[in-house]
Amino acid sequence: MVSAEVLVNAIYSNGSVQISNGTEEKLDELRRLLGKSEGDLLKIVGVGAGAWGSVFAALLQDSYGNFREKVQIRIWRRPGRAVDKATAQHLFEVINSREDVLRRLIRRCAYLKYVEARLGDRTLYADEILKDGFCLNMIDTPLCPLKVVTNLQEAVWDADIVVNGLPSTETYEVFEEISKYWKERLTVPIIISLAKGIEAALEPVPHIITPTQMIMRATGVPMENILYLGGPNIASEIYNKEYANARICGAEKWRKPLAKFLRQPHFIVWDNSDLVTHEVMGGLKNVYAIGAGMVAALTNESATSKSVYFAHCTSEMIFITHLLAEEPERLAGPLLADTYVTLLKGRNAWYGQMLAKGELSLDMGDSIKGKGMIQGVSAVGAFYELLSQSCLSLSHPVENKPIAPVELCPILKTLYKILIKRELSSEGILQALRDETMNDPRDRIEIAQSHAFYRASLLGKP
């Protein structure tokens, strides 16, 4: 039951009662830290409008959007993406199933265009429907109306906080463009990256490039101003106020005040200094989620088979992070939960299921209508390519001979053969699990934790 003290702080936003819990005070505190004077707007912009990027902007809009004299919250997405007729028809059904959404659109004089689109008399565009609160990758979850900008320069040139909601495969290109608009800036922006995924580079030495590193290299913004936020989060469930938590990782200067600013009663944000482990795990979980989806589909949701797969894939994740971080955060708590929820219900797990069922094919690519980019596919290639380099060889724990790190990651090897080389069908993932030569997952974890495997060069460090 809500206390009388909290109810006194109730505020109205988008026509419904919201609980403040000191919301304005949190906003004022962040404004002071950023040196904002009276009448000077705190400008927050999301770059990229996938499911999580759109929900993140909507959460901020719901919490702080009514303080119009203090903060401006906007989201950028590319213009010109048409909504096909089938999606428009489904969108119309969603609108009519939600009385609150229907009334809102009628009040905004926006309902008629959805009627026309359903009949095929009008083409809707993704940026257009986003203004009404509909994300193309998440049609079934209406959001609050958003302020949408389709001109990138207009969106970011004077933004104080930029939220990267782009796939890792697009992050460098877009932020390289953004850097052109920041050449005359006098202040350094804060960037919060939501991107999960990595790229691999082989020159001058094999190393990975994480999204925060891409942003730093593209813009020159110092790493202390670039943070990563991730956690066990399914975007639609978070917006529907299912209880969730996340961690914002990076330098202490900004992660602690931002954790406080982003925290909501149903979305608890903690802070952590280990940017490397969290960002790498964010990419790795998408890799192994594809395999989890395959196992679930091929075994008719066998809890036993899925748990066996979980044991093996998490041991490989631990092994890989010990190569990339000197003292990696343990795969426990929110990190483990993030892996669990992605294997359970994320879009990468869904993709694995659809491949195994034959409802999708690899020839359709990794950008899927209604889901967006399947980040795990490119990440499989990146991690395999990186960990197969002979210059990274380590000693086999039993045979005492040099081997590439990937040889101790049989699940990753199998996913590479299925998704990238296309040498195996989806059933190959079960064959890998049933291989009699597979070691106890604990052995791999002990190897990682008891050997000096850390390679600073893998993160591009000297």
mmCIF file of C-alpha atoms in Angstrom, residues 81-379:
data_model
loop_
_atom_site.group_PDB
_atom_site.id
_atom_site.type_symbol
_atom_site.label_atom_id
_atom_site.label_comp_id
_atom_site.label_asym_id
_atom_site.label_seq_id
_atom_site.Cartn_x
_atom_site.Cartn_y
_atom_site.Cartn_z
ATOM 1 C CA ARG A 81 11.198 3.201 -42.896
ATOM 2 C CA ALA A 82 7.729 2.237 -44.147
ATOM 3 C CA VAL A 83 5.340 0.105 -42.094
ATOM 4 C CA ASP A 84 3.999 -2.746 -44.247
ATOM 5 C CA LYS A 85 0.248 -3.361 -44.504
ATOM 6 C CA ALA A 86 0.261 -6.511 -42.335
ATOM 7 C CA THR A 87 2.007 -4.651 -39.504
ATOM 8 C CA ALA A 88 -0.354 -1.686 -39.934
ATOM 9 C CA GLN A 89 -3.339 -4.039 -39.611
ATOM 10 C CA HIS A 90 -1.885 -5.592 -36.465
ATOM 11 C CA LEU A 91 -1.139 -2.147 -35.065
ATOM 12 C CA PHE A 92 -4.790 -1.182 -35.623
ATOM 13 C CA GLU A 93 -5.879 -4.241 -33.635
ATOM 14 C CA VAL A 94 -3.538 -3.311 -30.789
ATOM 15 C CA ILE A 95 -4.901 0.240 -30.710
ATOM 16 C CA ASN A 96 -8.500 -0.928 -30.572
ATOM 17 C CA SER A 97 -7.749 -3.436 -27.816
ATOM 18 C CA ARG A 98 -6.481 -0.680 -25.512
ATOM 19 C CA GLU A 99 -9.106 1.885 -24.591
ATOM 20 C CA ASP A 100 -6.529 4.268 -23.120
ATOM 21 C CA VAL A 101 -4.472 4.216 -26.327
ATOM 22 C CA LEU A 102 -7.561 4.576 -28.513
ATOM 23 C CA ARG A 103 -8.783 7.589 -26.552
ATOM 24 C CA ARG A 104 -5.346 9.173 -26.626
ATOM 25 C CA LEU A 105 -5.074 8.896 -30.402
ATOM 26 C CA ILE A 106 -8.572 10.250 -30.931
ATOM 27 C CA ARG A 107 -7.773 13.161 -28.617
ATOM 28 C CA ARG A 108 -4.592 13.858 -30.611
ATOM 29 C CA CYS A 109 -6.518 13.614 -33.903
ATOM 30 C CA ALA A 110 -4.180 10.765 -34.910
ATOM 31 C CA TYR A 111 -6.574 7.801 -35.050
ATOM 32 C CA LEU A 112 -7.767 8.293 -38.639
ATOM 33 C CA LYS A 113 -4.342 7.650 -40.163
ATOM 34 C CA TYR A 114 -4.254 4.185 -38.552
ATOM 35 C CA VAL A 115 -7.710 3.428 -39.997
ATOM 36 C CA GLU A 116 -6.465 4.455 -43.450
ATOM 37 C CA ALA A 117 -3.256 2.425 -43.072
ATOM 38 C CA ARG A 118 -5.245 -0.658 -42.104
ATOM 39 C CA LEU A 119 -7.282 -0.302 -45.309
ATOM 40 C CA GLY A 120 -4.137 0.200 -47.372
ATOM 41 C CA ASP A 121 -5.064 3.777 -48.257
ATOM 42 C CA ARG A 122 -2.060 5.265 -46.492
ATOM 43 C CA THR A 123 1.546 4.331 -45.743
ATOM 44 C CA LEU A 124 2.740 4.805 -42.188
ATOM 45 C CA TYR A 125 6.402 5.372 -41.317
ATOM 46 C CA ALA A 126 8.334 4.122 -38.308
ATOM 47 C CA ASP A 127 9.328 7.612 -37.124
ATOM 48 C CA GLU A 128 5.718 8.742 -37.513
ATOM 49 C CA ILE A 129 4.230 5.989 -35.334
ATOM 50 C CA LEU A 130 7.028 6.378 -32.763
ATOM 51 C CA LYS A 131 5.707 9.880 -32.054
ATOM 52 C CA ASP A 132 2.438 8.197 -31.065
ATOM 53 C CA GLY A 133 4.263 5.665 -28.880
ATOM 54 C CA PHE A 134 4.652 2.642 -31.172
ATOM 55 C CA CYS A 135 8.041 1.005 -31.670
ATOM 56 C CA LEU A 136 8.234 -0.976 -34.909
ATOM 57 C CA ASN A 137 10.094 -3.799 -33.134
ATOM 58 C CA MET A 138 7.549 -3.978 -30.313
ATOM 59 C CA ILE A 139 4.113 -3.239 -31.744
ATOM 60 C CA ASP A 140 2.246 -5.084 -28.976
ATOM 61 C CA THR A 141 3.540 -2.744 -26.254
ATOM 62 C CA PRO A 142 2.283 0.831 -26.704
ATOM 63 C CA LEU A 143 4.546 3.439 -25.114
ATOM 64 C CA CYS A 144 3.916 7.032 -24.162
ATOM 65 C CA PRO A 145 4.130 9.580 -27.011
ATOM 66 C CA LEU A 146 7.750 10.499 -27.755
ATOM 67 C CA LYS A 147 9.426 13.550 -29.198
ATOM 68 C CA VAL A 148 11.068 12.134 -32.333
ATOM 69 C CA VAL A 149 13.822 13.817 -34.329
ATOM 70 C CA THR A 150 14.916 12.427 -37.707
ATOM 71 C CA ASN A 151 17.798 14.860 -38.272
ATOM 72 C CA LEU A 152 20.848 13.522 -36.429
ATOM 73 C CA GLN A 153 22.610 16.880 -36.170
ATOM 74 C CA GLU A 154 19.537 18.535 -34.667
ATOM 75 C CA ALA A 155 19.160 15.682 -32.194
ATOM 76 C CA VAL A 156 22.677 15.559 -30.763
ATOM 77 C CA TRP A 157 24.587 18.782 -31.363
ATOM 78 C CA ASP A 158 23.845 20.289 -27.923
ATOM 79 C CA ALA A 159 22.706 17.174 -26.021
ATOM 80 C CA ASP A 160 23.992 16.825 -22.465
ATOM 81 C CA ILE A 161 23.276 13.081 -22.225
ATOM 82 C CA VAL A 162 23.212 10.773 -25.258
ATOM 83 C CA VAL A 163 21.791 7.259 -24.885
ATOM 84 C CA ASN A 164 23.152 4.804 -27.433
ATOM 85 C CA GLY A 165 20.326 2.456 -28.394
ATOM 86 C CA LEU A 166 21.940 1.342 -31.651
ATOM 87 C CA PRO A 167 23.083 -2.203 -32.451
ATOM 88 C CA SER A 168 26.831 -2.644 -31.976
ATOM 89 C CA THR A 169 27.151 -3.147 -35.743
ATOM 90 C CA GLU A 170 25.929 0.433 -36.349
ATOM 91 C CA THR A 171 27.413 2.218 -33.339
ATOM 92 C CA TYR A 172 30.766 3.307 -34.797
ATOM 93 C CA GLU A 173 29.307 4.593 -38.077
ATOM 94 C CA VAL A 174 26.626 6.720 -36.427
ATOM 95 C CA PHE A 175 28.888 8.123 -33.692
ATOM 96 C CA GLU A 176 31.525 8.966 -36.285
ATOM 97 C CA GLU A 177 28.843 11.082 -37.940
ATOM 98 C CA ILE A 178 27.897 12.582 -34.572
ATOM 99 C CA SER A 179 31.514 13.580 -33.918
ATOM 100 C CA LYS A 180 31.318 16.039 -36.844
ATOM 101 C CA TYR A 181 28.617 17.959 -34.990
ATOM 102 C CA TRP A 182 30.580 18.098 -31.736
ATOM 103 C CA LYS A 183 33.731 19.773 -33.035
ATOM 104 C CA GLU A 184 32.694 23.178 -31.716
ATOM 105 C CA ARG A 185 31.375 21.923 -28.361
ATOM 106 C CA LEU A 186 32.692 23.559 -25.211
ATOM 107 C CA THR A 187 31.381 20.852 -22.867
ATOM 108 C CA VAL A 188 31.833 17.083 -23.024
ATOM 109 C CA PRO A 189 28.580 15.092 -23.202
ATOM 110 C CA ILE A 190 27.779 12.015 -21.131
ATOM 111 C CA ILE A 191 27.049 8.882 -23.152
ATOM 112 C CA ILE A 192 25.142 5.872 -21.823
ATOM 113 C CA SER A 193 25.430 2.854 -24.097
ATOM 114 C CA LEU A 194 22.747 0.166 -24.098
ATOM 115 C CA ALA A 195 24.393 -1.744 -26.963
ATOM 116 C CA LYS A 196 25.194 -5.431 -26.517
ATOM 117 C CA GLY A 197 27.670 -6.952 -28.923
ATOM 118 C CA ILE A 198 31.281 -6.688 -29.993
ATOM 119 C CA GLU A 199 33.360 -6.439 -33.144
ATOM 120 C CA ALA A 200 36.673 -8.212 -33.709
ATOM 121 C CA ALA A 201 39.799 -6.668 -35.222
ATOM 122 C CA LEU A 202 42.973 -8.555 -36.112
ATOM 123 C CA GLU A 203 45.406 -5.659 -36.630
ATOM 124 C CA PRO A 204 47.834 -4.697 -35.215
ATOM 125 C CA VAL A 205 47.076 -7.579 -32.838
ATOM 126 C CA PRO A 206 43.826 -9.559 -32.415
ATOM 127 C CA HIS A 207 41.474 -7.627 -30.144
ATOM 128 C CA ILE A 208 37.817 -6.898 -29.535
ATOM 129 C CA ILE A 209 36.103 -3.545 -29.827
ATOM 130 C CA THR A 210 33.166 -2.996 -27.513
ATOM 131 C CA PRO A 211 30.461 -0.373 -28.178
ATOM 132 C CA THR A 212 31.850 1.998 -25.534
ATOM 133 C CA GLN A 213 35.284 1.721 -27.174
ATOM 134 C CA MET A 214 33.705 2.381 -30.575
ATOM 135 C CA ILE A 215 32.077 5.539 -29.220
ATOM 136 C CA MET A 216 35.330 6.744 -27.640
ATOM 137 C CA ARG A 217 37.297 6.129 -30.841
ATOM 138 C CA ALA A 218 34.654 7.736 -33.046
ATOM 139 C CA THR A 219 34.078 10.862 -30.960
ATOM 140 C CA GLY A 220 37.123 11.390 -28.768
ATOM 141 C CA VAL A 221 34.860 11.625 -25.706
ATOM 142 C CA PRO A 222 36.942 10.361 -22.733
ATOM 143 C CA MET A 223 36.010 6.965 -21.289
ATOM 144 C CA GLU A 224 35.113 8.511 -17.931
ATOM 145 C CA ASN A 225 32.115 10.077 -19.713
ATOM 146 C CA ILE A 226 31.032 6.849 -21.454
ATOM 147 C CA LEU A 227 29.037 4.272 -19.500
ATOM 148 C CA TYR A 228 27.308 0.969 -20.155
ATOM 149 C CA LEU A 229 23.905 0.044 -18.783
ATOM 150 C CA GLY A 230 22.653 -3.540 -18.861
ATOM 151 C CA GLY A 231 20.746 -6.053 -16.840
ATOM 152 C CA PRO A 232 18.148 -8.829 -16.895
ATOM 153 C CA ASN A 233 15.710 -6.759 -18.900
ATOM 154 C CA ILE A 234 13.038 -7.624 -21.460
ATOM 155 C CA ALA A 235 12.037 -4.220 -22.829
ATOM 156 C CA SER A 236 8.278 -4.749 -23.069
ATOM 157 C CA GLU A 237 8.088 -6.205 -19.561
ATOM 158 C CA ILE A 238 10.002 -3.285 -18.092
ATOM 159 C CA TYR A 239 7.620 -0.794 -19.669
ATOM 160 C CA ASN A 240 4.709 -2.791 -18.291
ATOM 161 C CA LYS A 241 6.295 -2.252 -14.855
ATOM 162 C CA GLU A 242 7.467 -5.776 -14.178
ATOM 163 C CA TYR A 243 10.083 -5.487 -11.427
ATOM 164 C CA ALA A 244 13.554 -5.259 -12.972
ATOM 165 C CA ASN A 245 17.089 -4.209 -12.153
ATOM 166 C CA ALA A 246 20.176 -3.133 -14.044
ATOM 167 C CA ARG A 247 23.725 -1.937 -13.519
ATOM 168 C CA ILE A 248 25.306 1.178 -14.909
ATOM 169 C CA CYS A 249 29.040 0.627 -15.284
ATOM 170 C CA GLY A 250 31.931 2.998 -15.755
ATOM 171 C CA ALA A 251 33.849 5.724 -13.944
ATOM 172 C CA GLU A 252 32.587 6.697 -10.496
ATOM 173 C CA LYS A 253 32.256 10.363 -11.461
ATOM 174 C CA TRP A 254 29.041 9.761 -13.386
ATOM 175 C CA ARG A 255 27.846 6.220 -12.683
ATOM 176 C CA LYS A 256 26.677 6.929 -9.126
ATOM 177 C CA PRO A 257 24.617 10.068 -9.875
ATOM 178 C CA LEU A 258 23.194 8.456 -13.027
ATOM 179 C CA ALA A 259 22.218 5.308 -11.130
ATOM 180 C CA LYS A 260 20.240 7.496 -8.754
ATOM 181 C CA PHE A 261 18.687 9.492 -11.600
ATOM 182 C CA LEU A 262 17.605 6.390 -13.535
ATOM 183 C CA ARG A 263 16.257 4.441 -10.559
ATOM 184 C CA GLN A 264 12.493 3.979 -10.395
ATOM 185 C CA PRO A 265 10.287 1.970 -8.013
ATOM 186 C CA HIS A 266 10.015 -0.896 -10.524
ATOM 187 C CA PHE A 267 13.424 -0.422 -12.203
ATOM 188 C CA ILE A 268 16.283 -0.542 -9.718
ATOM 189 C CA VAL A 269 19.655 0.629 -11.046
ATOM 190 C CA TRP A 270 22.880 -0.207 -9.229
ATOM 191 C CA ASP A 271 26.360 0.978 -10.203
ATOM 192 C CA ASN A 272 29.546 -1.000 -10.847
ATOM 193 C CA SER A 273 33.100 -0.151 -11.871
ATOM 194 C CA ASP A 274 33.707 -3.246 -14.045
ATOM 195 C CA LEU A 275 32.753 -1.914 -17.464
ATOM 196 C CA VAL A 276 34.720 -4.605 -19.336
ATOM 197 C CA THR A 277 33.070 -7.692 -17.861
ATOM 198 C CA HIS A 278 29.547 -6.329 -18.085
ATOM 199 C CA GLU A 279 29.919 -5.161 -21.666
ATOM 200 C CA VAL A 280 31.609 -8.380 -22.812
ATOM 201 C CA MET A 281 28.995 -10.486 -21.013
ATOM 202 C CA GLY A 282 26.351 -8.379 -22.714
ATOM 203 C CA GLY A 283 27.721 -9.567 -26.057
ATOM 204 C CA LEU A 284 28.389 -13.153 -24.963
ATOM 205 C CA LYS A 285 24.907 -13.800 -23.640
ATOM 206 C CA ASN A 286 23.469 -13.050 -27.077
ATOM 207 C CA VAL A 287 25.844 -15.610 -28.592
ATOM 208 C CA TYR A 288 24.756 -18.391 -26.285
ATOM 209 C CA ALA A 289 21.084 -17.375 -26.310
ATOM 210 C CA ILE A 290 20.823 -18.483 -29.944
ATOM 211 C CA GLY A 291 22.000 -21.950 -28.943
ATOM 212 C CA ALA A 292 19.595 -21.959 -25.990
ATOM 213 C CA GLY A 293 16.706 -21.304 -28.353
ATOM 214 C CA MET A 294 17.824 -24.153 -30.577
ATOM 215 C CA VAL A 295 18.053 -26.564 -27.651
ATOM 216 C CA ALA A 296 14.610 -25.540 -26.396
ATOM 217 C CA ALA A 297 13.003 -26.111 -29.792
ATOM 218 C CA LEU A 298 14.820 -29.360 -30.588
ATOM 219 C CA THR A 299 14.019 -30.972 -27.215
ATOM 220 C CA ASN A 300 10.435 -29.728 -26.924
ATOM 221 C CA GLU A 301 11.392 -27.406 -24.062
ATOM 222 C CA SER A 302 13.136 -30.125 -22.062
ATOM 223 C CA ALA A 303 14.120 -28.539 -18.742
ATOM 224 C CA THR A 304 16.909 -31.108 -18.336
ATOM 225 C CA SER A 305 18.468 -30.409 -21.737
ATOM 226 C CA LYS A 306 18.222 -26.661 -21.250
ATOM 227 C CA SER A 307 19.911 -26.879 -17.857
ATOM 228 C CA VAL A 308 22.747 -28.986 -19.296
ATOM 229 C CA TYR A 309 23.222 -26.374 -22.008
ATOM 230 C CA PHE A 310 23.128 -23.598 -19.400
ATOM 231 C CA ALA A 311 25.914 -25.229 -17.410
ATOM 232 C CA HIS A 312 28.181 -25.551 -20.452
ATOM 233 C CA CYS A 313 27.522 -22.127 -21.955
ATOM 234 C CA THR A 314 28.022 -20.233 -18.682
ATOM 235 C CA SER A 315 31.323 -22.033 -18.097
ATOM 236 C CA GLU A 316 32.469 -20.871 -21.540
ATOM 237 C CA MET A 317 31.379 -17.316 -20.754
ATOM 238 C CA ILE A 318 33.412 -17.367 -17.541
ATOM 239 C CA PHE A 319 36.411 -18.771 -19.413
ATOM 240 C CA ILE A 320 36.249 -16.057 -22.083
ATOM 241 C CA THR A 321 35.892 -13.178 -19.610
ATOM 242 C CA HIS A 322 39.019 -14.373 -17.800
ATOM 243 C CA LEU A 323 40.898 -13.870 -21.066
ATOM 244 C CA LEU A 324 39.538 -10.345 -21.420
ATOM 245 C CA ALA A 325 39.556 -8.956 -17.873
ATOM 246 C CA GLU A 326 42.278 -9.212 -15.239
ATOM 247 C CA GLU A 327 39.830 -9.552 -12.361
ATOM 248 C CA PRO A 328 36.419 -10.076 -13.968
ATOM 249 C CA GLU A 329 33.196 -9.634 -12.072
ATOM 250 C CA ARG A 330 31.827 -13.059 -11.152
ATOM 251 C CA LEU A 331 28.995 -14.463 -13.238
ATOM 252 C CA ALA A 332 26.554 -14.114 -10.374
ATOM 253 C CA GLY A 333 23.721 -11.854 -9.254
ATOM 254 C CA PRO A 334 22.555 -9.416 -11.970
ATOM 255 C CA LEU A 335 25.163 -10.669 -14.475
ATOM 256 C CA LEU A 336 23.911 -14.234 -14.157
ATOM 257 C CA ALA A 337 20.307 -13.040 -14.198
ATOM 258 C CA ASP A 338 20.971 -11.072 -17.388
ATOM 259 C CA THR A 339 22.281 -14.252 -19.021
ATOM 260 C CA TYR A 340 19.340 -16.282 -17.724
ATOM 261 C CA VAL A 341 16.610 -13.950 -18.989
ATOM 262 C CA THR A 342 18.256 -13.617 -22.407
ATOM 263 C CA LEU A 343 18.516 -17.381 -22.790
ATOM 264 C CA LEU A 344 14.935 -17.673 -21.586
ATOM 265 C CA LYS A 345 13.121 -15.032 -23.606
ATOM 266 C CA GLY A 346 15.367 -12.644 -25.535
ATOM 267 C CA ARG A 347 15.162 -12.062 -29.269
ATOM 268 C CA ASN A 348 18.342 -14.107 -29.838
ATOM 269 C CA ALA A 349 16.782 -17.127 -28.118
ATOM 270 C CA TRP A 350 13.648 -16.613 -30.222
ATOM 271 C CA TYR A 351 15.826 -16.536 -33.346
ATOM 272 C CA GLY A 352 17.480 -19.838 -32.385
ATOM 273 C CA GLN A 353 14.072 -21.400 -31.840
ATOM 274 C CA MET A 354 12.774 -20.231 -35.215
ATOM 275 C CA LEU A 355 15.886 -21.558 -36.986
ATOM 276 C CA ALA A 356 15.550 -24.950 -35.314
ATOM 277 C CA LYS A 357 11.839 -25.136 -36.157
ATOM 278 C CA GLY A 358 12.503 -24.211 -39.778
ATOM 279 C CA GLU A 359 10.368 -21.065 -39.551
ATOM 280 C CA LEU A 360 13.387 -18.875 -40.332
ATOM 281 C CA SER A 361 16.451 -19.547 -42.453
ATOM 282 C CA LEU A 362 19.962 -18.153 -42.264
ATOM 283 C CA ASP A 363 19.500 -16.751 -45.778
ATOM 284 C CA MET A 364 17.004 -14.245 -44.329
ATOM 285 C CA GLY A 365 19.895 -12.431 -42.614
ATOM 286 C CA ASP A 366 20.169 -11.216 -39.043
ATOM 287 C CA SER A 367 17.795 -8.245 -39.227
ATOM 288 C CA ILE A 368 14.344 -9.702 -38.717
ATOM 289 C CA LYS A 369 11.042 -7.894 -39.276
ATOM 290 C CA GLY A 370 9.330 -7.099 -35.997
ATOM 291 C CA LYS A 371 12.419 -8.021 -33.951
ATOM 292 C CA GLY A 372 15.244 -5.875 -35.261
ATOM 293 C CA MET A 373 18.910 -6.856 -35.287
ATOM 294 C CA ILE A 374 19.826 -10.309 -33.950
ATOM 295 C CA GLN A 375 23.095 -9.256 -32.324
ATOM 296 C CA GLY A 376 24.236 -12.769 -31.441
ATOM 297 C CA VAL A 377 24.972 -13.749 -35.039
ATOM 298 C CA SER A 378 27.728 -11.192 -35.639
ATOM 299 C CA ALA A 379 29.001 -11.751 -32.091
#
